[in-house]
Coordinates of N, CA and C in Angstrom, one line a residue:
Chain A
S1 N -2.1 91.3 62.1 CA -3.5 91.8 62.3 C -4.3 90.5 62.4
Q2 N -5.4 90.6 63.3 CA -6.2 89.5 63.5 C -7.5 89.7 62.8
Q3 N -7.9 88.9 61.8 CA -9.1 89.1 61.0 C -10.2 88.4 61.6
G4 N -10.1 87.1 61.8 CA -11.2 86.3 62.2 C -11.4 86.4 63.7
E5 N -12.6 86.4 64.2 CA -12.9 86.3 65.6 C -13.8 85.2 65.8
E6 N -13.4 84.2 66.6 CA -14.2 83.1 66.8 C -15.1 83.3 68.0
D7 N -16.3 82.7 68.0 CA -17.2 82.8 69.1 C -17.9 81.5 69.2
P8 N -18.0 80.9 70.4 CA -17.4 81.4 71.7 C -15.9 81.2 71.8
Q9 N -15.3 81.7 72.8 CA -13.9 81.5 73.0 C -13.7 80.1 73.6
A10 N -14.7 79.6 74.3 CA -14.6 78.2 74.9 C -16.0 77.6 74.9
L11 N -16.1 76.3 74.7 CA -17.4 75.6 74.6 C -17.2 74.2 75.2
S12 N -18.1 73.9 76.1 CA -18.0 72.6 76.8 C -19.4 71.9 76.6
I13 N -19.4 70.7 76.0 CA -20.7 70.0 75.7 C -20.5 68.5 76.1
Q14 N -21.6 67.8 76.2 CA -21.6 66.4 76.4 C -21.3 65.6 75.1
E15 N -20.6 64.5 75.2 CA -20.4 63.7 74.1 C -21.8 63.3 73.4
G16 N -21.8 63.3 72.1 CA -23.0 63.0 71.4 C -23.8 64.3 71.0
E17 N -23.6 65.4 71.7 CA -24.2 66.6 71.3 C -23.5 67.3 70.1
N18 N -24.2 68.2 69.5 CA -23.6 69.0 68.4 C -22.9 70.2 68.9
A19 N -21.8 70.6 68.3 CA -21.0 71.8 68.6 C -21.0 72.7 67.5
T20 N -21.3 74.0 67.8 CA -21.3 75.0 66.8 C -20.4 76.1 67.2
M21 N -19.5 76.5 66.3 CA -18.6 77.6 66.5 C -18.7 78.6 65.3
N22 N -18.6 79.8 65.7 CA -18.7 80.9 64.7 C -17.5 81.7 64.5
C23 N -17.4 82.3 63.3 CA -16.2 83.1 62.9 C -16.7 84.3 62.2
S24 N -16.2 85.5 62.6 CA -16.5 86.7 61.8 C -15.2 87.3 61.3
Y25 N -15.3 87.9 60.2 CA -14.1 88.5 59.6 C -14.5 89.9 59.0
K26 N -13.5 90.6 58.5 CA -13.7 92.0 58.3 C -13.6 92.4 56.8
T27 N -12.8 91.7 56.0 CA -12.5 92.2 54.7 C -13.1 91.2 53.6
S28 N -12.9 91.5 52.4 CA -13.3 90.6 51.3 C -12.3 89.4 51.2
I29 N -12.8 88.3 51.0 CA -12.0 87.1 51.0 C -12.2 86.2 49.8
N30 N -11.1 85.4 49.5 CA -11.3 84.3 48.5 C -11.9 83.1 49.1
N31 N -11.5 82.8 50.3 CA -12.0 81.6 51.0 C -11.8 81.7 52.5
L32 N -12.4 80.8 53.2 CA -12.3 80.7 54.6 C -12.0 79.2 54.9
Q33 N -11.0 79.1 55.8 CA -10.6 77.7 56.2 C -10.7 77.5 57.7
W34 N -11.0 76.2 58.0 CA -11.1 75.8 59.4 C -10.0 74.8 59.7
Y35 N -9.3 75.0 60.9 CA -8.3 74.1 61.3 C -8.6 73.6 62.7
R36 N -8.1 72.4 63.0 CA -8.2 71.9 64.4 C -6.8 71.7 65.0
Q37 N -6.6 72.0 66.3 CA -5.4 71.9 66.9 C -5.6 71.1 68.2
N38 N -5.1 69.9 68.3 CA -5.1 69.2 69.6 C -4.0 69.7 70.5
S39 N -4.2 69.6 71.8 CA -3.3 70.2 72.7 C -1.9 69.7 72.5
G40 N -1.0 70.7 72.3 CA 0.4 70.5 72.2 C 0.8 70.0 70.8
R41 N -0.1 70.0 69.8 CA 0.2 69.5 68.5 C 0.1 70.6 67.4
G42 N 0.4 70.3 66.2 CA 0.3 71.2 65.1 C -1.2 71.3 64.7
L43 N -1.4 72.2 63.8 CA -2.8 72.4 63.3 C -3.1 71.5 62.1
V44 N -4.3 71.0 62.0 CA -4.7 70.1 60.9 C -5.8 70.8 60.1
H45 N -5.6 70.9 58.8 CA -6.6 71.5 57.9 C -7.9 70.6 57.9
L46 N -9.0 71.3 58.2 CA -10.3 70.5 58.2 C -11.1 70.7 56.9
I47 N -11.3 72.0 56.5 CA -12.2 72.2 55.4 C -11.9 73.6 54.9
L48 N -12.1 73.8 53.6 CA -12.0 75.1 53.0 C -13.3 75.4 52.2
I49 N -13.8 76.6 52.4 CA -15.0 77.0 51.7 C -14.7 78.3 50.9
R50 N -15.0 78.3 49.7 CA -14.7 79.4 48.8 C -15.8 80.5 48.9
S51 N -15.5 81.7 48.5 CA -16.4 82.8 48.7 C -17.6 82.7 47.9
N52 N -17.7 81.9 46.9 CA -18.9 81.7 46.1 C -19.7 80.4 46.6
E53 N -19.2 79.8 47.6 CA -20.0 78.7 48.2 C -20.7 79.1 49.5
R54 N -21.8 78.4 49.8 CA -22.6 78.8 50.9 C -22.5 77.7 52.0
E55 N -22.3 76.5 51.6 CA -22.3 75.4 52.6 C -21.4 74.3 52.0
K56 N -20.7 73.6 53.0 CA -19.8 72.5 52.6 C -19.8 71.5 53.7
H57 N -19.8 70.2 53.3 CA -19.8 69.1 54.3 C -18.5 68.3 54.1
S58 N -18.1 67.7 55.3 CA -17.0 66.8 55.3 C -17.2 65.9 56.5
G59 N -17.7 64.7 56.2 CA -18.0 63.7 57.3 C -19.0 64.4 58.3
R60 N -18.6 64.5 59.6 CA -19.5 65.1 60.6 C -19.3 66.6 60.7
L61 N -18.6 67.2 59.8 CA -18.4 68.6 59.8 C -19.3 69.3 58.7
R62 N -19.9 70.4 59.1 CA -20.7 71.2 58.2 C -20.3 72.7 58.4
V63 N -19.9 73.3 57.3 CA -19.4 74.7 57.3 C -20.4 75.5 56.5
T64 N -20.8 76.7 57.0 CA -21.5 77.6 56.2 C -20.8 78.9 56.1
L65 N -21.0 79.6 55.1 CA -20.4 80.9 54.8 C -21.4 81.9 54.4
D66 N -21.5 83.1 55.1 CA -22.4 84.1 54.7 C -21.5 85.4 54.4
T67 N -21.3 85.6 53.1 CA -20.4 86.7 52.8 C -21.0 88.1 53.0
S68 N -22.3 88.1 53.0 CA -23.0 89.4 53.3 C -22.9 89.8 54.7
K69 N -22.8 88.9 55.6 CA -22.6 89.1 57.1 C -21.1 89.0 57.5
K70 N -20.3 88.5 56.5 CA -18.9 88.3 56.8 C -18.8 87.3 58.0
S71 N -19.4 86.2 57.9 CA -19.4 85.2 59.0 C -19.4 83.8 58.5
S72 N -18.9 82.9 59.3 CA -18.9 81.5 59.0 C -19.2 80.7 60.2
S73 N -19.8 79.5 60.1 CA -20.0 78.7 61.2 C -19.5 77.3 60.9
L74 N -19.0 76.6 62.0 CA -18.5 75.2 61.9 C -19.4 74.4 62.8
L75 N -20.1 73.4 62.3 CA -20.9 72.5 63.1 C -20.3 71.1 63.1
I76 N -20.1 70.6 64.3 CA -19.6 69.2 64.4 C -20.8 68.5 65.0
T77 N -21.3 67.5 64.3 CA -22.4 66.7 64.7 C -21.9 65.5 65.5
A78 N -22.8 65.0 66.4 CA -22.5 63.8 67.2 C -21.1 63.8 67.8
S79 N -20.8 64.8 68.6 CA -19.4 65.0 69.0 C -18.9 63.8 69.8
R80 N -17.6 63.6 69.7 CA -16.8 62.5 70.4 C -15.7 63.1 71.2
A81 N -15.2 62.4 72.2 CA -14.2 62.8 73.0 C -13.0 63.3 72.2
A82 N -12.7 62.6 71.1 CA -11.6 62.9 70.3 C -11.7 64.3 69.6
D83 N -12.9 64.9 69.6 CA -13.1 66.2 69.0 C -12.6 67.3 69.9
T84 N -12.3 67.0 71.2 CA -11.7 68.0 72.1 C -10.4 68.6 71.5
A85 N -10.5 69.9 71.3 CA -9.4 70.5 70.6 C -9.7 72.0 70.5
S86 N -8.8 72.8 70.0 CA -9.0 74.2 69.6 C -9.3 74.3 68.1
Y87 N -10.2 75.1 67.8 CA -10.6 75.2 66.4 C -10.4 76.6 65.9
F88 N -9.7 76.8 64.8 CA -9.4 78.1 64.3 C -10.0 78.3 62.9
C89 N -10.5 79.5 62.7 CA -10.8 79.9 61.3 C -9.7 80.8 60.8
A90 N -9.5 80.8 59.5 CA -8.5 81.6 58.8 C -9.0 82.0 57.5
T91 N -8.8 83.3 57.1 CA -9.3 83.7 55.8 C -8.2 84.0 54.8
G92 N -8.5 83.6 53.6 CA -7.5 83.9 52.5 C -7.9 85.2 51.8
E93 N -7.0 86.1 51.9 CA -7.3 87.5 51.4 C -7.3 87.5 49.9
R94 N -7.9 88.5 49.3 CA -8.0 88.6 47.8 C -6.6 89.0 47.3
D95 N -5.8 89.7 48.0 CA -4.6 90.2 47.5 C -3.3 89.3 47.8
S96 N -3.6 88.1 48.3 CA -2.4 87.3 48.6 C -2.8 85.8 48.4
N97 N -1.9 85.1 47.8 CA -2.1 83.6 47.6 C -1.4 82.9 48.8
Y98 N -0.7 83.6 49.6 CA 0.2 82.9 50.6 C -0.2 83.1 52.0
Q99 N -0.7 84.3 52.4 CA -0.9 84.6 53.8 C -2.4 84.4 54.2
L100 N -2.6 83.7 55.2 CA -3.9 83.6 55.9 C -3.9 84.5 57.1
I101 N -5.1 85.0 57.4 CA -5.3 85.8 58.6 C -6.1 85.0 59.5
W102 N -5.6 84.8 60.8 CA -6.2 83.9 61.7 C -7.0 84.5 62.8
G103 N -7.9 83.8 63.3 CA -8.6 84.1 64.5 C -7.9 83.5 65.7
A104 N -8.4 83.8 66.9 CA -7.7 83.4 68.2 C -8.2 82.0 68.6
G105 N -9.3 81.5 68.0 CA -9.7 80.1 68.2 C -10.8 79.9 69.2
T106 N -11.5 78.8 69.1 CA -12.5 78.3 70.1 C -12.0 77.0 70.7
K107 N -11.9 77.0 72.0 CA -11.5 75.8 72.7 C -12.7 74.9 73.0
L108 N -12.8 73.8 72.4 CA -13.9 72.9 72.5 C -13.6 71.7 73.4
I109 N -14.4 71.5 74.5 CA -14.2 70.3 75.4 C -15.4 69.5 75.3
I110 N -15.2 68.2 75.0 CA -16.3 67.2 75.0 C -16.2 66.4 76.2
K111 N -17.3 66.4 77.0 CA -17.3 65.7 78.3 C -17.9 64.3 78.0
P112 N -17.3 63.3 78.6 CA -17.8 61.9 78.4 C -19.1 61.6 79.1
Chain B
N1 N 5.1 58.3 55.8 CA 4.6 59.6 55.5 C 4.9 60.7 56.5
A2 N 6.1 61.3 56.4 CA 6.5 62.2 57.5 C 5.8 63.5 57.4
G3 N 5.5 64.1 56.2 CA 4.8 65.4 56.1 C 5.8 66.5 56.3
V4 N 5.5 67.3 57.4 CA 6.4 68.4 57.7 C 7.0 68.1 59.1
T5 N 8.4 68.1 59.1 CA 9.1 67.8 60.2 C 9.9 69.0 60.8
Q6 N 9.7 69.3 62.0 CA 10.4 70.4 62.7 C 11.3 69.9 63.8
T7 N 12.5 70.5 63.8 CA 13.4 70.2 64.9 C 14.0 71.5 65.4
P8 N 14.3 71.6 66.7 CA 13.9 70.7 67.8 C 12.5 70.9 68.2
K9 N 12.0 70.0 69.1 CA 10.6 70.2 69.6 C 10.5 71.2 70.7
F10 N 11.6 71.2 71.5 CA 11.6 72.2 72.7 C 13.0 72.8 72.7
Q11 N 13.1 74.0 73.1 CA 14.4 74.7 73.3 C 14.3 75.8 74.3
V12 N 15.3 75.9 75.1 CA 15.4 77.1 76.1 C 16.7 77.8 75.7
L13 N 16.5 79.1 75.5 CA 17.7 80.0 75.2 C 17.8 81.0 76.2
K14 N 19.0 81.5 76.4 CA 19.3 82.7 77.2 C 19.2 83.9 76.2
T15 N 18.7 85.0 76.8 CA 18.7 86.3 76.0 C 20.0 86.6 75.3
G16 N 19.9 86.8 74.0 CA 21.2 87.1 73.3 C 21.7 85.9 72.5
Q17 N 21.3 84.7 72.9 CA 21.8 83.6 72.2 C 21.1 83.5 70.8
S18 N 21.8 82.7 69.9 CA 21.2 82.5 68.6 C 20.8 81.0 68.4
M19 N 19.9 80.8 67.5 CA 19.6 79.4 67.2 C 18.9 79.4 65.8
T20 N 18.9 78.2 65.3 CA 18.2 77.9 64.0 C 17.1 76.8 64.2
L21 N 15.9 77.1 63.8 CA 14.8 76.1 63.8 C 14.8 75.5 62.4
Q22 N 14.8 74.2 62.4 CA 14.8 73.5 61.1 C 13.4 73.0 60.7
C23 N 13.1 73.0 59.4 CA 11.9 72.5 58.9 C 12.1 71.8 57.6
A24 N 11.6 70.6 57.4 CA 11.7 69.9 56.1 C 10.4 69.2 55.8
Q25 N 10.0 69.3 54.5 CA 8.8 68.6 54.1 C 9.1 67.6 52.9
D26 N 8.4 66.5 52.9 CA 8.6 65.5 51.9 C 7.5 65.3 50.9
M27 N 6.7 66.4 50.8 CA 5.4 66.3 49.9 C 5.6 67.0 48.6
N28 N 6.8 67.4 48.3 CA 7.1 68.1 47.0 C 6.3 69.4 46.9
H29 N 6.1 70.1 48.1 CA 5.3 71.3 48.1 C 6.2 72.5 47.6
N30 N 5.6 73.4 47.0 CA 6.4 74.6 46.5 C 6.6 75.7 47.6
S31 N 5.6 76.0 48.3 CA 5.7 77.1 49.3 C 5.8 76.6 50.7
M32 N 6.5 77.3 51.5 CA 6.8 77.0 52.9 C 6.7 78.3 53.8
Y33 N 6.3 78.1 55.0 CA 6.0 79.2 55.9 C 6.5 79.0 57.3
W34 N 6.7 80.1 58.0 CA 7.0 80.1 59.4 C 6.0 81.0 60.1
Y35 N 5.3 80.4 61.1 CA 4.3 81.1 61.9 C 4.8 81.0 63.4
R36 N 4.3 82.0 64.2 CA 4.4 81.9 65.6 C 3.0 81.9 66.2
Q37 N 2.9 81.2 67.3 CA 1.6 81.2 68.0 C 1.8 81.6 69.5
D38 N 1.1 82.6 69.9 CA 1.1 83.1 71.2 C -0.2 82.9 71.9
P39 N -0.3 82.7 73.2 CA -1.6 82.5 73.9 C -2.6 83.6 73.6
G40 N -3.8 83.1 73.3 CA -4.9 84.1 73.1 C -4.9 84.8 71.8
M41 N -3.9 84.4 70.9 CA -3.8 85.1 69.7 C -3.9 84.1 68.5
G42 N -4.2 84.6 67.4 CA -4.1 83.7 66.2 C -2.7 83.6 65.8
L43 N -2.5 82.7 64.8 CA -1.1 82.5 64.3 C -0.7 83.8 63.5
R44 N 0.6 84.1 63.6 CA 1.1 85.3 62.9 C 2.2 84.8 62.0
L45 N 2.2 85.3 60.8 CA 3.2 84.8 59.8 C 4.5 85.6 60.0
I46 N 5.6 84.9 60.0 CA 6.9 85.5 60.2 C 7.5 85.8 58.8
Y47 N 7.7 84.7 58.1 CA 8.3 84.7 56.8 C 7.6 83.6 56.0
Y48 N 7.7 83.7 54.7 CA 7.3 82.6 53.8 C 8.2 82.6 52.6
S49 N 8.1 81.4 51.9 CA 8.9 81.2 50.7 C 7.9 80.6 49.7
A50 N 7.6 81.4 48.7 CA 6.6 81.0 47.7 C 7.2 79.9 46.8
S51 N 8.5 79.9 46.6 CA 9.1 78.8 45.8 C 10.6 78.8 46.2
E52 N 11.2 77.7 45.8 CA 12.7 77.6 46.0 C 13.4 78.8 45.5
G53 N 14.2 79.4 46.3 CA 15.0 80.6 45.9 C 14.4 81.9 46.2
T54 N 13.2 81.9 46.8 CA 12.5 83.2 47.1 C 12.1 83.2 48.6
T55 N 12.1 84.3 49.2 CA 11.6 84.5 50.6 C 11.0 85.9 50.7
D56 N 9.9 85.9 51.5 CA 9.2 87.2 51.7 C 8.8 87.4 53.2
K57 N 8.8 88.7 53.6 CA 8.4 89.0 55.0 C 6.9 88.8 55.1
G58 N 6.6 88.3 56.3 CA 5.2 88.2 56.7 C 4.8 89.4 57.6
E59 N 3.9 89.1 58.6 CA 3.4 90.2 59.5 C 4.4 90.6 60.5
V60 N 5.2 89.6 61.0 CA 6.1 89.9 62.2 C 7.5 89.4 61.9
P61 N 8.2 90.0 60.9 CA 9.6 89.5 60.6 C 10.7 89.9 61.4
N62 N 10.5 91.0 62.2 CA 11.7 91.6 62.9 C 12.3 90.6 63.9
G63 N 13.6 90.5 63.9 CA 14.3 89.7 64.8 C 14.5 88.3 64.3
Y64 N 14.1 88.0 63.0 CA 14.2 86.7 62.4 C 14.8 86.8 61.0
N65 N 15.5 85.7 60.6 CA 15.9 85.5 59.3 C 15.6 84.1 58.8
V66 N 15.4 83.9 57.5 CA 15.1 82.6 57.0 C 16.0 82.3 55.8
S67 N 16.1 81.0 55.6 CA 16.8 80.4 54.4 C 16.0 79.3 53.8
R68 N 15.7 79.4 52.5 CA 15.1 78.3 51.8 C 16.3 77.5 51.1
L69 N 16.7 76.5 51.8 CA 17.9 75.8 51.5 C 17.8 75.1 50.2
N70 N 16.6 74.5 50.0 CA 16.3 73.8 48.8 C 14.8 73.6 48.8
K71 N 14.2 72.8 47.9 CA 12.8 72.7 47.9 C 12.2 72.1 49.1
R72 N 12.9 71.3 49.8 CA 12.4 70.6 51.0 C 12.6 71.3 52.3
E73 N 13.6 72.2 52.4 CA 14.0 72.7 53.7 C 13.9 74.2 53.8
F74 N 13.4 74.7 54.9 CA 13.2 76.1 55.2 C 13.5 76.3 56.6
S75 N 14.6 77.1 56.9 CA 15.0 77.3 58.3 C 14.7 78.7 58.7
L76 N 14.5 78.8 60.1 CA 14.2 80.1 60.7 C 15.4 80.4 61.7
R77 N 16.0 81.5 61.6 CA 17.1 81.8 62.5 C 16.8 83.0 63.4
L78 N 17.1 82.8 64.7 CA 17.0 83.9 65.6 C 18.4 84.3 65.9
E79 N 18.8 85.5 65.5 CA 20.2 85.9 65.7 C 20.6 86.3 67.1
S80 N 19.7 87.0 67.8 CA 19.9 87.4 69.2 C 18.6 87.3 69.9
A81 N 18.3 86.2 70.5 CA 17.0 85.9 71.1 C 16.6 86.9 72.2
A82 N 15.3 87.2 72.2 CA 14.8 88.1 73.2 C 13.6 87.4 73.9
P83 N 13.3 87.8 75.1 CA 12.1 87.2 75.8 C 10.8 87.3 75.0
S84 N 10.7 88.4 74.2 CA 9.5 88.5 73.4 C 9.3 87.5 72.3
Q85 N 10.4 86.7 72.1 CA 10.3 85.7 71.1 C 10.0 84.3 71.7
T86 N 9.7 84.3 72.9 CA 9.1 83.1 73.6 C 7.8 82.8 72.9
S87 N 7.7 81.6 72.4 CA 6.5 81.3 71.6 C 6.5 79.9 71.1
V88 N 5.5 79.5 70.5 CA 5.5 78.2 69.8 C 5.6 78.5 68.3
Y89 N 6.6 77.9 67.6 CA 6.8 78.2 66.2 C 6.4 77.0 65.4
F90 N 5.6 77.3 64.3 CA 5.1 76.3 63.4 C 5.6 76.5 62.0
C91 N 6.1 75.5 61.4 CA 6.4 75.5 60.0 C 5.2 74.9 59.2
A92 N 5.0 75.4 58.0 CA 3.9 74.8 57.2 C 4.3 74.8 55.8
S93 N 3.6 74.0 55.0 CA 3.9 74.0 53.6 C 2.6 73.8 52.8
S94 N 2.6 74.2 51.5 CA 1.5 74.0 50.6 C 2.0 73.8 49.2
V95 N 1.1 73.1 48.4 CA 1.5 72.9 47.0 C 1.8 74.2 46.3
L96 N 0.9 75.0 46.3 CA 1.0 76.3 45.7 C 1.0 77.4 46.7
G97 N -0.1 78.0 47.0 CA -0.2 79.0 48.1 C -1.2 78.5 49.1
G98 N -0.8 78.7 50.4 CA -1.6 78.2 51.5 C -2.9 79.0 51.6
A99 N -2.9 80.2 51.2 CA -4.2 81.0 51.2 C -5.2 80.5 50.2
I100 N -4.7 79.8 49.2 CA -5.6 79.3 48.1 C -6.1 77.9 48.5
E101 N -5.3 77.1 49.1 CA -5.6 75.7 49.2 C -5.5 75.1 50.7
G102 N -4.8 75.9 51.6 CA -4.6 75.3 52.9 C -3.2 74.9 53.1
Y103 N -2.8 74.8 54.4 CA -1.5 74.4 54.8 C -1.4 73.0 55.4
T104 N -0.3 72.4 55.3 CA 0.1 71.2 56.1 C 1.1 71.7 57.1
F105 N 0.8 71.5 58.4 CA 1.6 72.0 59.5 C 2.5 71.0 60.1
G106 N 3.7 71.4 60.6 CA 4.5 70.6 61.4 C 4.0 70.6 62.9
S107 N 4.6 69.8 63.8 CA 4.1 69.7 65.1 C 4.6 70.8 66.0
G108 N 5.5 71.7 65.6 CA 5.8 72.8 66.4 C 7.1 72.7 67.1
T109 N 7.7 73.9 67.4 CA 8.8 74.0 68.3 C 8.5 75.0 69.4
R110 N 8.5 74.5 70.7 CA 8.2 75.4 71.8 C 9.5 76.0 72.3
L111 N 9.6 77.3 72.1 CA 10.8 78.1 72.4 C 10.6 79.0 73.6
T112 N 11.5 78.9 74.6 CA 11.5 79.8 75.8 C 12.8 80.5 75.8
V113 N 12.7 81.9 75.9 CA 13.9 82.7 76.0 C 13.8 83.3 77.4
V114 N 14.9 83.0 78.2 CA 15.0 83.5 79.6 C 16.0 84.6 79.7

């Protein structure tokens, strides 16, 4: 089953601009995680935000979580060509320590 | 620092053939996972192993078997490959549970069944 839905499905911006991606989910969660996948590669864990947190930062990444709206956003500031990738949100359900439920991803293209 | 290593990287099988995908991690992680990724869809969990000696079904286990050979290695076997199993397969690991703390992924195996 697919829990997270990313929006938009694809995003193309100029280098240096900020990129914002959104994720919505349906059930109660323990945490929400964001991953990056470069073309033809494995996924890389970016950031985890717990259900009792509202905002988290890591370098140029800013993640927010609104549990009342069941949504999260990932902001990448001052984008670089190397940020070109697909970004996935995944939710950790309350009844499982092991299984994440994944969205279909946002494809981000940074134009030089 | 190898992390999670998957072999092979690419494979073409004929319908009905069998094969085993290998995965090894060198991070002393307790839990390991097999996911498949299909275009336009999120990752779907096939099987996981919470600790050495245990395995459990995920969302899409039909047509697959797994073996947790030791703490480092977790293999995925397709006994009789079908075209519907054409996909990219990812192995992942985590210290405890990936849903608690996140996964470390391998680079994937691209499998085509003709």
